[in-house]
XYZ file of C-alpha atoms in Angstrom:
657
model
C 0.000 0.000 0.000
C 2.084 2.881 -1.303
C -0.643 5.521 -1.148
C -2.236 7.653 1.512
C -5.194 5.830 3.091
C -8.695 7.076 2.369
C -11.028 8.350 5.116
C -12.741 5.755 7.285
C -16.509 5.157 6.926
C -18.953 7.629 8.411
C -19.308 7.035 12.164
C -23.070 7.580 11.909
C -23.540 4.011 10.658
C -21.149 2.370 13.144
C -22.796 0.472 15.977
C -19.574 -0.494 17.755
C -15.824 -0.631 17.210
C -12.936 -2.547 18.683
C -9.513 -4.076 17.996
C -8.804 -6.705 15.402
C -8.087 -10.053 16.963
C -4.546 -11.341 16.813
C -5.614 -13.741 14.010
C -7.025 -10.895 11.923
C -3.959 -8.701 12.355
C -1.853 -10.808 9.999
C -4.478 -10.665 7.243
C -4.907 -6.935 7.870
C -1.182 -6.505 7.337
C -1.215 -8.860 4.376
C -3.824 -6.881 2.464
C -1.246 -4.084 2.160
C 1.095 -6.442 0.269
C 0.904 -6.434 -3.558
C -1.524 -9.163 -4.632
C 1.034 -11.170 -6.593
C 3.255 -11.514 -3.508
C 0.657 -12.598 -0.955
C 0.804 -15.987 0.686
C -2.932 -16.302 1.313
C -5.524 -15.739 -1.415
C -7.302 -12.434 -0.920
C -10.166 -12.485 -1.546
C -11.480 -16.011 -1.103
C -14.195 -17.122 -3.522
C -16.606 -20.018 -4.042
C -20.053 -20.698 -5.517
C -23.251 -22.714 -5.101
C -26.136 -23.727 -7.338
C -29.563 -22.127 -7.022
C -32.556 -24.491 -6.763
C -34.881 -24.413 -9.773
C -37.735 -23.007 -7.705
C -35.774 -19.970 -6.398
C -36.126 -16.519 -7.942
C -33.899 -13.454 -8.053
C -35.987 -11.974 -5.261
C -35.346 -15.075 -3.149
C -31.584 -14.657 -3.620
C -31.731 -11.009 -2.547
C -33.880 -11.846 0.492
C -31.427 -14.574 1.536
C -28.408 -12.271 1.181
C -30.191 -9.543 3.161
C -30.981 -12.047 5.907
C -27.377 -13.222 6.035
C -26.152 -9.619 6.261
C -28.432 -8.930 9.226
C -27.415 -12.196 10.912
C -23.619 -11.976 10.528
C -21.865 -8.847 11.760
C -18.750 -9.786 9.799
C -20.623 -9.068 6.540
C -21.062 -5.431 7.580
C -17.703 -4.798 9.220
C -14.933 -2.539 7.913
C -11.338 -2.066 9.065
C -9.394 1.077 9.848
C -6.650 1.857 7.284
C -4.028 2.910 9.842
C -4.867 1.055 13.040
C -5.775 -2.579 13.821
C -9.394 -1.587 14.517
C -12.680 -2.846 13.059
C -16.069 -1.112 12.834
C -19.431 -2.923 12.832
C -22.126 -1.072 10.869
C -25.908 -1.104 10.814
C -27.557 -3.811 8.743
C -28.684 -1.347 6.052
C -25.586 0.875 6.043
C -24.683 -0.017 2.451
C -26.416 -1.573 -0.574
C -25.933 -5.282 -1.064
C -22.699 -5.730 -3.072
C -24.464 -7.890 -5.673
C -24.466 -7.826 -9.475
C -26.030 -10.010 -12.169
C -24.460 -11.622 -15.238
C -26.265 -13.397 -18.074
C -24.666 -16.680 -19.159
C -25.531 -19.261 -21.792
C -24.254 -22.233 -19.776
C -23.760 -23.099 -16.111
C -21.470 -26.056 -16.528
C -18.421 -26.657 -14.327
C -16.026 -24.805 -16.612
C -18.252 -21.712 -16.771
C -18.717 -21.643 -12.992
C -15.003 -22.039 -12.357
C -14.113 -19.217 -14.758
C -16.832 -16.948 -13.349
C -15.697 -17.603 -9.766
C -12.099 -16.801 -10.678
C -13.237 -13.573 -12.364
C -15.144 -12.519 -9.249
C -12.153 -13.342 -7.036
C -10.014 -11.036 -9.172
C -12.196 -8.015 -8.369
C -10.842 -5.685 -5.696
C -12.628 -5.586 -2.357
C -12.024 -2.503 -0.231
C -12.529 -3.590 3.399
C -11.815 -0.073 4.663
C -14.932 1.586 3.195
C -17.184 -1.102 1.693
C -18.694 -4.437 2.760
C -15.957 -7.090 2.854
C -17.707 -9.352 0.360
C -19.112 -9.509 -3.156
C -21.832 -11.654 -4.712
C -22.605 -12.344 -8.345
C -25.773 -14.066 -9.573
C -25.506 -15.983 -12.843
C -28.719 -15.756 -14.863
C -29.755 -18.111 -17.649
C -32.932 -17.137 -19.425
C -33.690 -14.659 -16.649
C -33.584 -17.355 -13.954
C -30.840 -17.485 -11.285
C -28.749 -20.630 -11.704
C -25.768 -20.005 -9.418
C -24.522 -17.540 -6.807
C -20.828 -16.720 -6.593
C -19.376 -15.151 -3.468
C -15.989 -13.584 -2.683
C -14.834 -12.408 0.745
C -11.877 -10.486 2.100
C -9.611 -12.538 4.352
C -9.312 -9.790 6.965
C -12.909 -10.356 8.078
C -13.971 -13.773 6.717
C -11.830 -16.910 6.531
C -12.061 -19.940 4.255
C -14.129 -22.012 6.671
C -16.395 -19.016 7.202
C -17.005 -18.594 3.484
C -17.991 -22.267 3.268
C -20.410 -21.776 6.189
C -21.817 -18.654 4.535
C -22.461 -20.380 1.208
C -23.918 -23.399 2.976
C -26.390 -21.214 4.850
C -27.260 -19.356 1.639
C -27.916 -22.627 -0.161
C -30.013 -23.989 2.720
C -32.133 -20.843 2.800
C -32.689 -20.934 -0.973
C -33.803 -24.562 -0.612
C -36.432 -23.504 1.909
C -34.558 -24.409 5.052
C -35.030 -22.468 8.271
C -32.490 -19.747 9.040
C -30.676 -19.897 12.390
C -32.438 -17.938 15.083
C -29.378 -15.889 15.960
C -26.096 -14.896 14.450
C -22.717 -16.273 15.338
C -20.245 -14.522 17.646
C -18.330 -11.641 16.098
C -14.519 -11.428 16.482
C -15.070 -8.405 18.741
C -16.827 -10.743 21.173
C -13.658 -12.824 21.376
C -11.110 -10.024 21.739
C -11.507 -9.829 25.507
C -10.791 -13.555 25.918
C -7.062 -13.228 25.177
C -5.149 -13.086 28.488
C -2.110 -10.870 28.045
C 0.152 -12.979 30.239
C -0.754 -16.118 28.320
C 0.072 -14.345 25.065
C 3.478 -13.350 26.393
C 4.146 -16.864 27.680
C 3.211 -18.285 24.281
C 5.543 -15.807 22.622
C 8.448 -16.989 24.767
C 7.473 -20.610 24.178
C 7.484 -20.375 20.401
C 10.615 -18.290 20.146
C 12.372 -21.058 22.051
C 10.891 -23.756 19.825
C 11.665 -21.943 16.587
C 15.266 -21.331 17.639
C 15.982 -25.072 17.625
C 14.524 -25.921 14.227
C 16.415 -26.301 10.963
C 15.160 -24.601 7.834
C 14.446 -25.876 4.366
C 15.217 -29.536 5.062
C 13.494 -30.562 1.834
C 15.545 -28.269 -0.366
C 18.576 -30.398 -1.243
C 16.628 -33.579 -1.928
C 15.010 -32.782 -5.241
C 13.961 -30.240 -7.798
C 16.032 -28.268 -10.231
C 18.752 -25.775 -9.246
C 17.192 -22.700 -10.854
C 13.753 -23.100 -9.263
C 11.951 -21.294 -12.073
C 8.357 -22.119 -11.173
C 5.959 -23.861 -8.883
C 3.717 -26.880 -9.284
C 0.096 -27.156 -8.238
C -1.613 -30.525 -8.298
C -4.482 -32.473 -6.776
C -4.850 -36.171 -6.024
C -8.132 -37.884 -5.092
C -8.403 -41.330 -3.533
C -11.336 -43.353 -2.199
C -9.104 -46.049 -0.695
C -7.125 -43.476 1.313
C -10.320 -42.287 2.994
C -11.031 -45.764 4.396
C -7.367 -46.234 5.328
C -7.315 -42.924 7.194
C -10.421 -43.813 9.193
C -9.023 -47.242 10.056
C -5.700 -45.805 11.239
C -7.448 -43.041 13.188
C -9.483 -45.609 15.142
C -6.408 -47.784 15.704
C -4.233 -44.967 17.063
C -7.056 -42.982 18.705
C -6.260 -39.799 16.781
C -8.087 -37.706 14.228
C -7.666 -38.558 10.517
C -6.068 -35.133 10.042
C -3.350 -35.912 12.608
C -2.785 -39.326 11.014
C -2.176 -37.782 7.606
C 0.200 -35.188 9.083
C 2.053 -38.062 10.766
C 2.262 -39.840 7.398
C 3.624 -36.671 5.798
C 6.199 -36.301 8.602
C 7.186 -39.957 8.169
C 7.654 -39.421 4.428
C 9.838 -36.342 4.968
C 11.997 -38.179 7.502
C 12.311 -41.134 5.136
C 13.248 -38.979 2.184
C 15.576 -36.491 3.864
C 16.869 -38.214 6.994
C 15.732 -35.190 9.047
C 13.965 -36.093 12.284
C 13.212 -32.598 13.580
C 11.481 -29.962 11.522
C 8.744 -27.368 11.666
C 5.223 -27.724 10.309
C 2.923 -24.739 10.019
C -0.525 -26.223 10.627
C -3.738 -24.354 9.806
C -6.677 -25.221 12.055
C -10.248 -23.945 11.938
C -10.231 -22.944 15.634
C -13.923 -23.787 15.930
C -13.912 -26.565 18.497
C -16.698 -24.962 20.562
C -20.260 -25.530 19.428
C -21.100 -21.817 19.426
C -18.217 -21.162 17.009
C -18.918 -24.012 14.582
C -20.994 -21.830 12.237
C -19.070 -18.586 12.567
C -17.985 -16.865 9.361
C -15.487 -14.436 10.887
C -11.752 -14.992 10.957
C -11.111 -17.830 13.399
C -8.710 -20.101 11.530
C -5.193 -19.830 12.890
C -1.783 -21.120 11.941
C 0.216 -22.799 14.671
C 3.884 -23.830 14.369
C 4.135 -27.519 15.231
C 7.594 -28.776 16.092
C 7.841 -32.393 14.959
C 10.408 -34.656 16.624
C 10.689 -38.237 15.358
C 12.804 -41.026 16.808
C 14.743 -43.148 14.305
C 13.316 -46.646 14.390
C 9.974 -45.543 15.847
C 6.881 -47.420 14.658
C 4.099 -45.393 13.068
C 2.010 -45.438 16.233
C 4.770 -43.540 18.031
C 4.946 -41.082 15.122
C 1.206 -40.412 15.441
C 1.522 -39.886 19.197
C 4.431 -37.473 18.711
C 2.617 -35.441 16.052
C -0.574 -35.372 18.120
C 1.316 -34.140 21.189
C 3.123 -31.474 19.155
C -0.146 -30.302 17.594
C -1.882 -30.104 20.971
C 0.996 -28.091 22.451
C 0.952 -25.787 19.433
C -2.752 -25.130 19.778
C -2.510 -24.493 23.522
C 0.166 -21.879 22.932
C -1.572 -20.446 19.886
C -3.030 -17.355 21.556
C -0.097 -15.028 20.875
C -0.039 -11.479 19.571
C 1.286 -11.988 16.034
C 2.747 -8.520 15.467
C 4.877 -8.681 18.605
C 5.864 -12.279 17.892
C 6.944 -11.504 14.340
C 9.035 -8.572 15.550
C 10.623 -10.615 18.327
C 11.355 -13.456 15.913
C 12.914 -11.004 13.443
C 15.224 -9.750 16.183
C 16.160 -13.322 17.005
C 16.705 -14.133 13.329
C 19.002 -11.166 12.917
C 21.108 -12.246 15.891
C 21.328 -15.789 14.565
C 21.834 -14.693 10.983
C 19.075 -16.945 9.645
C 15.424 -16.643 8.713
C 13.349 -19.568 9.973
C 10.976 -20.915 7.312
C 8.548 -23.768 8.019
C 9.397 -26.908 6.105
C 5.764 -27.726 5.353
C 2.401 -26.021 5.682
C -0.480 -28.366 6.340
C -4.089 -27.270 6.043
C -7.142 -29.364 6.898
C -10.319 -27.916 5.452
C -13.907 -29.071 5.546
C -16.037 -27.702 2.743
C -19.730 -28.588 2.407
C -19.403 -29.723 -1.217
C -22.727 -31.501 -1.678
C -24.234 -28.553 -3.552
C -21.198 -27.911 -5.751
C -20.455 -29.171 -9.227
C -18.657 -32.554 -9.201
C -14.947 -32.338 -9.894
C -14.401 -31.912 -13.612
C -11.058 -33.682 -13.496
C -12.311 -37.149 -12.739
C -15.253 -39.215 -11.462
C -16.119 -38.757 -7.748
C -15.206 -42.386 -7.040
C -11.929 -42.365 -8.900
C -8.640 -40.597 -8.650
C -7.304 -37.775 -10.766
C -3.968 -36.069 -10.767
C -3.022 -33.010 -12.747
C -0.108 -30.671 -12.505
C 0.648 -27.176 -13.730
C 3.913 -25.285 -13.774
C 3.902 -21.509 -13.938
C 6.739 -18.947 -14.139
C 6.091 -17.812 -10.584
C 8.346 -17.010 -7.669
C 9.802 -20.207 -6.178
C 7.681 -21.783 -3.459
C 10.014 -22.199 -0.490
C 7.602 -24.312 1.546
C 5.738 -27.514 0.732
C 2.000 -26.798 1.028
C -0.325 -29.772 1.524
C -4.093 -29.316 1.893
C -6.325 -32.182 3.010
C -10.017 -32.441 2.190
C -12.384 -35.317 3.033
C -15.675 -35.088 1.154
C -18.184 -37.838 0.417
C -15.754 -40.645 1.073
C -12.936 -39.227 -1.029
C -9.606 -37.945 0.262
C -8.395 -34.925 -1.711
C -4.762 -33.842 -1.405
C -3.807 -30.479 -2.889
C -0.058 -29.903 -3.179
C 1.803 -26.695 -4.028
C 5.585 -26.797 -4.205
C 8.411 -24.994 -5.965
C 10.386 -26.953 -8.536
C 13.621 -26.167 -6.733
C 12.235 -28.302 -3.884
C 10.479 -31.031 -5.875
C 10.423 -31.320 -9.642
C 7.229 -32.179 -11.520
C 7.657 -35.928 -11.255
C 8.512 -35.812 -7.546
C 5.537 -33.543 -6.869
C 3.178 -36.029 -8.537
C 4.741 -38.920 -6.622
C 4.281 -37.279 -3.200
C 0.478 -37.727 -2.740
C 0.618 -41.138 -4.437
C 3.383 -42.178 -2.034
C 1.398 -40.881 0.967
C -1.673 -42.883 -0.044
C 0.545 -45.941 -0.560
C 1.985 -45.511 2.946
C -1.522 -45.269 4.406
C -2.520 -48.478 2.602
C 0.537 -50.356 3.917
C -0.038 -49.108 7.468
C -3.724 -49.974 7.381
C -2.748 -53.503 6.271
C -0.615 -53.889 9.404
C 2.879 -52.819 8.356
C 4.905 -51.059 11.072
C 6.963 -48.836 8.730
C 9.574 -47.693 11.280
C 11.197 -44.302 10.784
C 14.516 -44.818 8.965
C 17.683 -43.363 10.406
C 19.270 -42.332 7.100
C 17.746 -40.632 4.055
C 16.508 -42.701 1.160
C 17.474 -40.024 -1.371
C 20.852 -38.359 -1.814
C 21.085 -34.600 -1.469
C 21.216 -32.684 -4.724
C 24.651 -31.404 -5.801
C 25.606 -27.916 -4.708
C 23.954 -27.972 -1.255
C 25.592 -27.847 2.169
C 24.117 -28.693 5.557
C 24.694 -25.724 7.850
C 23.881 -25.859 11.584
C 20.681 -23.842 10.952
C 19.599 -25.442 7.689
C 20.534 -26.140 4.097
C 22.570 -23.695 2.037
C 22.742 -23.518 -1.738
C 26.362 -22.678 -2.485
C 25.647 -21.042 -5.839
C 23.230 -18.599 -4.165
C 25.852 -17.536 -1.624
C 28.305 -16.929 -4.451
C 25.745 -14.892 -6.439
C 24.890 -12.733 -3.423
C 28.549 -11.984 -2.697
C 29.199 -11.191 -6.365
C 26.383 -8.667 -6.213
C 28.332 -6.460 -3.788
C 30.228 -3.593 -5.487
C 33.956 -4.201 -5.623
C 33.737 -8.010 -5.612
C 35.397 -9.576 -8.656
C 35.323 -13.299 -8.004
C 33.883 -15.696 -5.400
C 34.282 -19.399 -4.741
C 32.262 -20.969 -1.900
C 32.863 -24.456 -0.540
C 32.065 -26.361 2.691
C 34.763 -27.484 5.083
C 34.848 -29.443 8.302
C 32.411 -32.181 9.233
C 30.003 -31.458 6.376
C 32.818 -32.009 3.885
C 34.132 -35.112 5.642
C 37.143 -33.403 7.200
C 36.194 -34.065 10.831
C 36.344 -30.458 12.072
C 33.481 -28.181 12.997
C 31.363 -27.569 9.849
C 32.151 -24.260 8.191
C 31.297 -22.508 4.967
C 34.357 -20.938 3.348
C 34.272 -18.312 0.611
C 37.360 -17.104 -1.262
C 36.612 -13.542 -2.369
C 38.629 -11.296 -4.674
C 37.787 -7.676 -3.811
C 38.856 -4.069 -4.202
C 41.017 -2.700 -1.345
C 38.196 -0.564 0.080
C 35.771 -3.507 0.571
C 35.648 -4.491 4.247
C 34.546 -7.718 5.936
C 31.763 -5.822 7.720
C 30.312 -4.624 4.401
C 30.239 -8.125 2.960
C 28.677 -9.547 6.102
C 25.988 -6.872 6.100
C 25.379 -7.516 2.410
C 24.754 -11.210 3.079
C 22.432 -10.480 6.011
C 20.398 -8.036 3.928
C 19.660 -10.791 1.435
C 18.655 -13.506 3.907
C 14.926 -13.062 3.392
C 15.213 -12.381 -0.328
C 17.143 -15.372 -1.672
C 15.811 -18.911 -1.074
C 18.552 -21.293 -0.019
C 20.729 -18.614 1.563
C 21.717 -19.072 5.207
C 24.366 -17.149 7.133
C 25.209 -19.321 10.169
C 26.991 -17.003 12.554
C 29.443 -14.319 11.516
C 31.385 -14.313 8.258
C 34.938 -13.224 9.177
C 37.046 -12.266 6.197
C 40.811 -12.318 6.596
C 42.905 -10.740 3.820
C 45.572 -12.962 2.302
C 48.108 -12.501 -0.480
C 46.771 -11.012 -3.736
C 46.716 -13.025 -6.914
C 50.086 -12.862 -8.715
C 48.458 -11.592 -11.904
C 46.875 -8.621 -10.133
C 48.583 -5.546 -8.697
C 48.633 -5.770 -4.912
C 47.390 -2.206 -4.537
C 44.259 -2.904 -6.590
C 42.864 -6.218 -5.352
C 43.070 -8.433 -2.307
C 42.022 -12.011 -1.720
C 39.959 -12.747 1.391
C 38.774 -16.021 2.876
C 35.503 -16.144 4.831
C 34.798 -18.626 7.566
C 31.927 -19.186 9.971
C 32.961 -18.263 13.522
C 31.431 -16.298 16.372
C 29.092 -13.331 16.013
C 30.534 -9.831 16.231
C 28.475 -6.691 16.853
C 27.934 -4.244 13.996
C 28.546 -0.534 14.677
C 25.520 1.759 14.593
C 25.193 4.247 11.746
C 23.047 7.416 11.657
C 21.015 8.322 8.557
C 22.972 10.117 5.834
C 21.001 10.514 2.597
C 17.654 12.257 2.188
C 15.910 8.906 1.744
C 17.548 7.544 4.893
C 16.499 10.617 6.868
C 12.900 10.207 5.694
C 12.864 6.525 6.649
C 14.534 7.261 9.998
C 11.964 9.945 10.807
C 9.094 7.607 9.916
C 10.559 4.823 12.058
C 11.018 7.197 14.988
C 7.391 8.299 14.686
C 5.858 4.800 14.706
C 8.264 3.107 17.138
C 7.035 2.506 20.707
C 7.399 5.718 22.663
C 8.244 7.585 19.477
C 7.429 11.150 18.548
C 3.912 12.070 17.376
C 5.424 12.872 14.003
C 8.692 13.472 12.231
C 10.178 15.403 9.364
C 12.675 14.142 6.811
C 14.897 17.148 7.434
C 15.428 16.380 11.127
C 17.062 12.937 11.415
C 16.322 11.097 14.608
C 18.630 8.803 16.545
C 17.892 5.760 14.405
C 20.508 3.103 13.595
C 20.467 2.485 9.836
C 22.319 -0.808 10.373
C 19.349 -2.172 12.328
C 16.084 -3.558 10.976
C 12.573 -2.412 11.880
C 12.242 -5.053 14.584
C 15.478 -3.815 16.172
C 13.674 -0.512 16.735
C 10.531 -2.141 18.142
C 8.372 -1.509 15.054
C 5.724 -4.222 14.607
C 3.420 -5.258 11.776
C 0.537 -3.095 12.911
C 2.646 0.045 12.438
C 3.650 -0.732 8.841
C 0.687 0.987 7.095
C 1.263 4.148 9.141
C 4.978 4.039 8.318
C 4.188 3.776 4.589
C 1.783 6.700 4.871
C 4.482 8.814 6.529
C 6.948 7.937 3.774
C 4.347 9.098 1.245
C 3.926 12.298 3.247
C 7.692 12.806 3.122
C 7.665 12.311 -0.653
C 8.943 8.732 -1.012
C 7.551 5.483 -2.419
C 8.875 2.301 -4.062
C 8.821 -0.072 -1.093
C 6.286 -2.793 -0.288
C 4.971 -3.584 3.167
C 6.249 -7.159 3.153
C 9.799 -5.879 2.634
C 9.448 -3.918 5.873
C 8.571 -7.074 7.810
C 11.901 -8.784 7.115
C 15.340 -8.476 8.642
C 16.875 -6.155 6.041
C 18.670 -3.141 7.538
C 17.096 0.305 7.274
C 20.049 1.385 5.173
C 19.279 -1.385 2.701
C 15.577 -0.491 2.649
C 16.357 3.181 2.036
C 18.238 2.316 -1.162
C 15.012 1.199 -2.865
C 13.029 4.310 -1.934
C 12.097 6.539 -4.860
C 10.793 10.133 -4.896
C 7.084 10.405 -5.565
C 6.376 11.563 -9.133
C 5.224 15.187 -9.349
C 1.476 15.615 -9.324
C -0.191 17.434 -12.193
C -1.947 20.630 -11.076
C -5.640 20.901 -11.808
C -6.295 21.832 -15.397
C -2.717 21.603 -16.662
C 0.412 19.621 -17.257
C 2.803 18.515 -14.533
C 5.243 21.208 -13.555
C 8.871 20.641 -14.661
C-alpha cells in the first residue's frame, strides 16, 4: 500500500468498534502487500447452485438475511490502526451484481468464480464481500461469493455459502447470528500471550530450515507446481488408522507426511505450520469471521519408531501448538525477526499443512475425474519459487483430496506427482498392518551444490551470487569445510573472495544479512569473518586483495546514523511509529535511528507498517512494499530502494517541470 489511506466510513452508521483479533492482524497486514506476492488468497471465492424453484428476489432476500445475521458481513477495518467497525444492517447496498450466461457447466462456474475473485474488495470503506448471480434465461442458476480474508476466513465462506444454499432450498435460518470477532477479543489473556511468545521463540530457535531443499527439484527453481490427487481407498485407510491410534484422521495424515519427509531427507526434527479452523466450541462451529489460525508444530521423530509412536508425537506437538496459539502476532513476528538477525538466519517452516472441511454436496462434481476415482493433474507456472511444501487435506463424500503446491527447486514435476501417491501408498501399507519404522538415514541423496549448515541447508551457488552482487567483488568461490565435507572439524562454509582494497569484511557480512529473506537457499550461520591474504600474482597488490571467509562467532555491527535524504525520511518515519516515538517526524530532522538495524530492532511491529508507509508518502517517497518492511533487512538497505514520488499534475494543466 504505497498511497495515503482514504477516510474511514462515516461514524453515523457504526454500531460499535474494537480491535482486530490477533488472528485478523496478519491478514490486515497482508492486504497491504501487492496481490502477486501474498501468501494467502485475498479475496477467497466459491459458488453454489440455485434451486430451480428460487427466484432473483429469493436470492436477494437470503443475502439480506445473512447480512443482518452476521456482523462480519457489515464490518470494515481502519486503514491505519488494527481496529474494526461494525455497521448497521442497512448501512450499504448489497454488493451484488447479475451476469447473463448461456451455460452453467463446471467450466463456466469455475471461470466466473475466478473472475469474481479477481475483483478488488475494499474492506476499509465497503462491505468485505461480493456476490454475483448468474442468470440463464432470466432465472438465477448459481450464486458466486468472494470475501476479504481480513474479516472472513475460508471455513467461514464455506459456512456462509452453505447457509445461503439452505435458505434458498427452503430451510429455516438460524435464530441468531454467530459470535463476532469483537466478542472474542476480551478472551485473550495478556500474560498467556506473552508466555506463548516466549514458548514459540524457544521452539523456533531449535529448528532447521528448508530440510526438503537439497533432496530434489532443479537448481534454478523457475516455477511452482500445483496438483491435486483424489483417492477413495485413502479415505477408508485414514479412518481405520485413526481408530487404531485414537487420533483424528487429520493428525494421522500429518504423521504420514512427517514420516515421508523423515524417510526422504533423513531429518527427524522440523517445523510444520498447521492451519486449524479454531472452531472446536459448538457456538463457534458456524461462525464466518476470521477464526482459523496457523500454529507452528515442532515435529520430533525417533529413528526406528513405529508409526504409532509417530502419530503420538505429532498429536502431542499439535496439541501443544494449539494451547500456545493465543499469541499477539505482530509482537511475535518482531521478536522473531530480532532473534533471526542475531542468529543470521530466517526460519521458514518446512511444510504447511491445512485441513479444510467444505460442504461440497451442492457444488459441481470435480471436472477432473469421477467422484469415485482418482485424478492427478499438474501445472507449472513462471512464478516465484515456493520455499515451503504446502499440503491441503479435504475429506468429502468418502474421497480424500490432497492439494499440493511446491516450488520446482524443492520437488520437480515428477517428484511432486509422486508425493500424494506415495502418501496414499503408505496409508494403505499401514492400514494392512505394516509397522513402517522411521529410517535413520535418508533414502534419497542430497542434490549437488547444497551444504548442511547448523541452521539449515545452504545452496552454495546462491551464496556466491549474493557476494558477487556487492560492489567491488570480482570473483567468489564458496565451498564447505569441516564435518560437512568429511574433514572431521566443525562444519564451516568458506568463501574465497577477490575484492577491491576498500571492501571491508563488515560490508560483505551486512550484504549477506540483507539478502537472507530475499534469496531462497541462503543461510548465514553465525558471523562471516574475512581475513585478507596474499593477492593473486596476476593482479597488482594495490588494486585487489584475496579474502577467505569462515563461519565463527558473532561480532556486533557498529551503529550508523542516517545520511542521505531517503535515509532521513525513513529514519523519521521509524522514529514516529516506534514505541514511545514522537507524534510525528520530518525528513529534514534525522532522529537517533541506527540504519544498520532492521525495523524489529527498533521495536516496530506489523501493525505500524501501514502508518509508516503513509508517513513515507507524506515525506515524498515510495517504491517499497509492506512485506519488505517485515523482514530483517537493515534500514540502510531499505532506504536504497526508496524513490521520490512523481510530481502531481496541477488541476487543469500539465505537470510542472
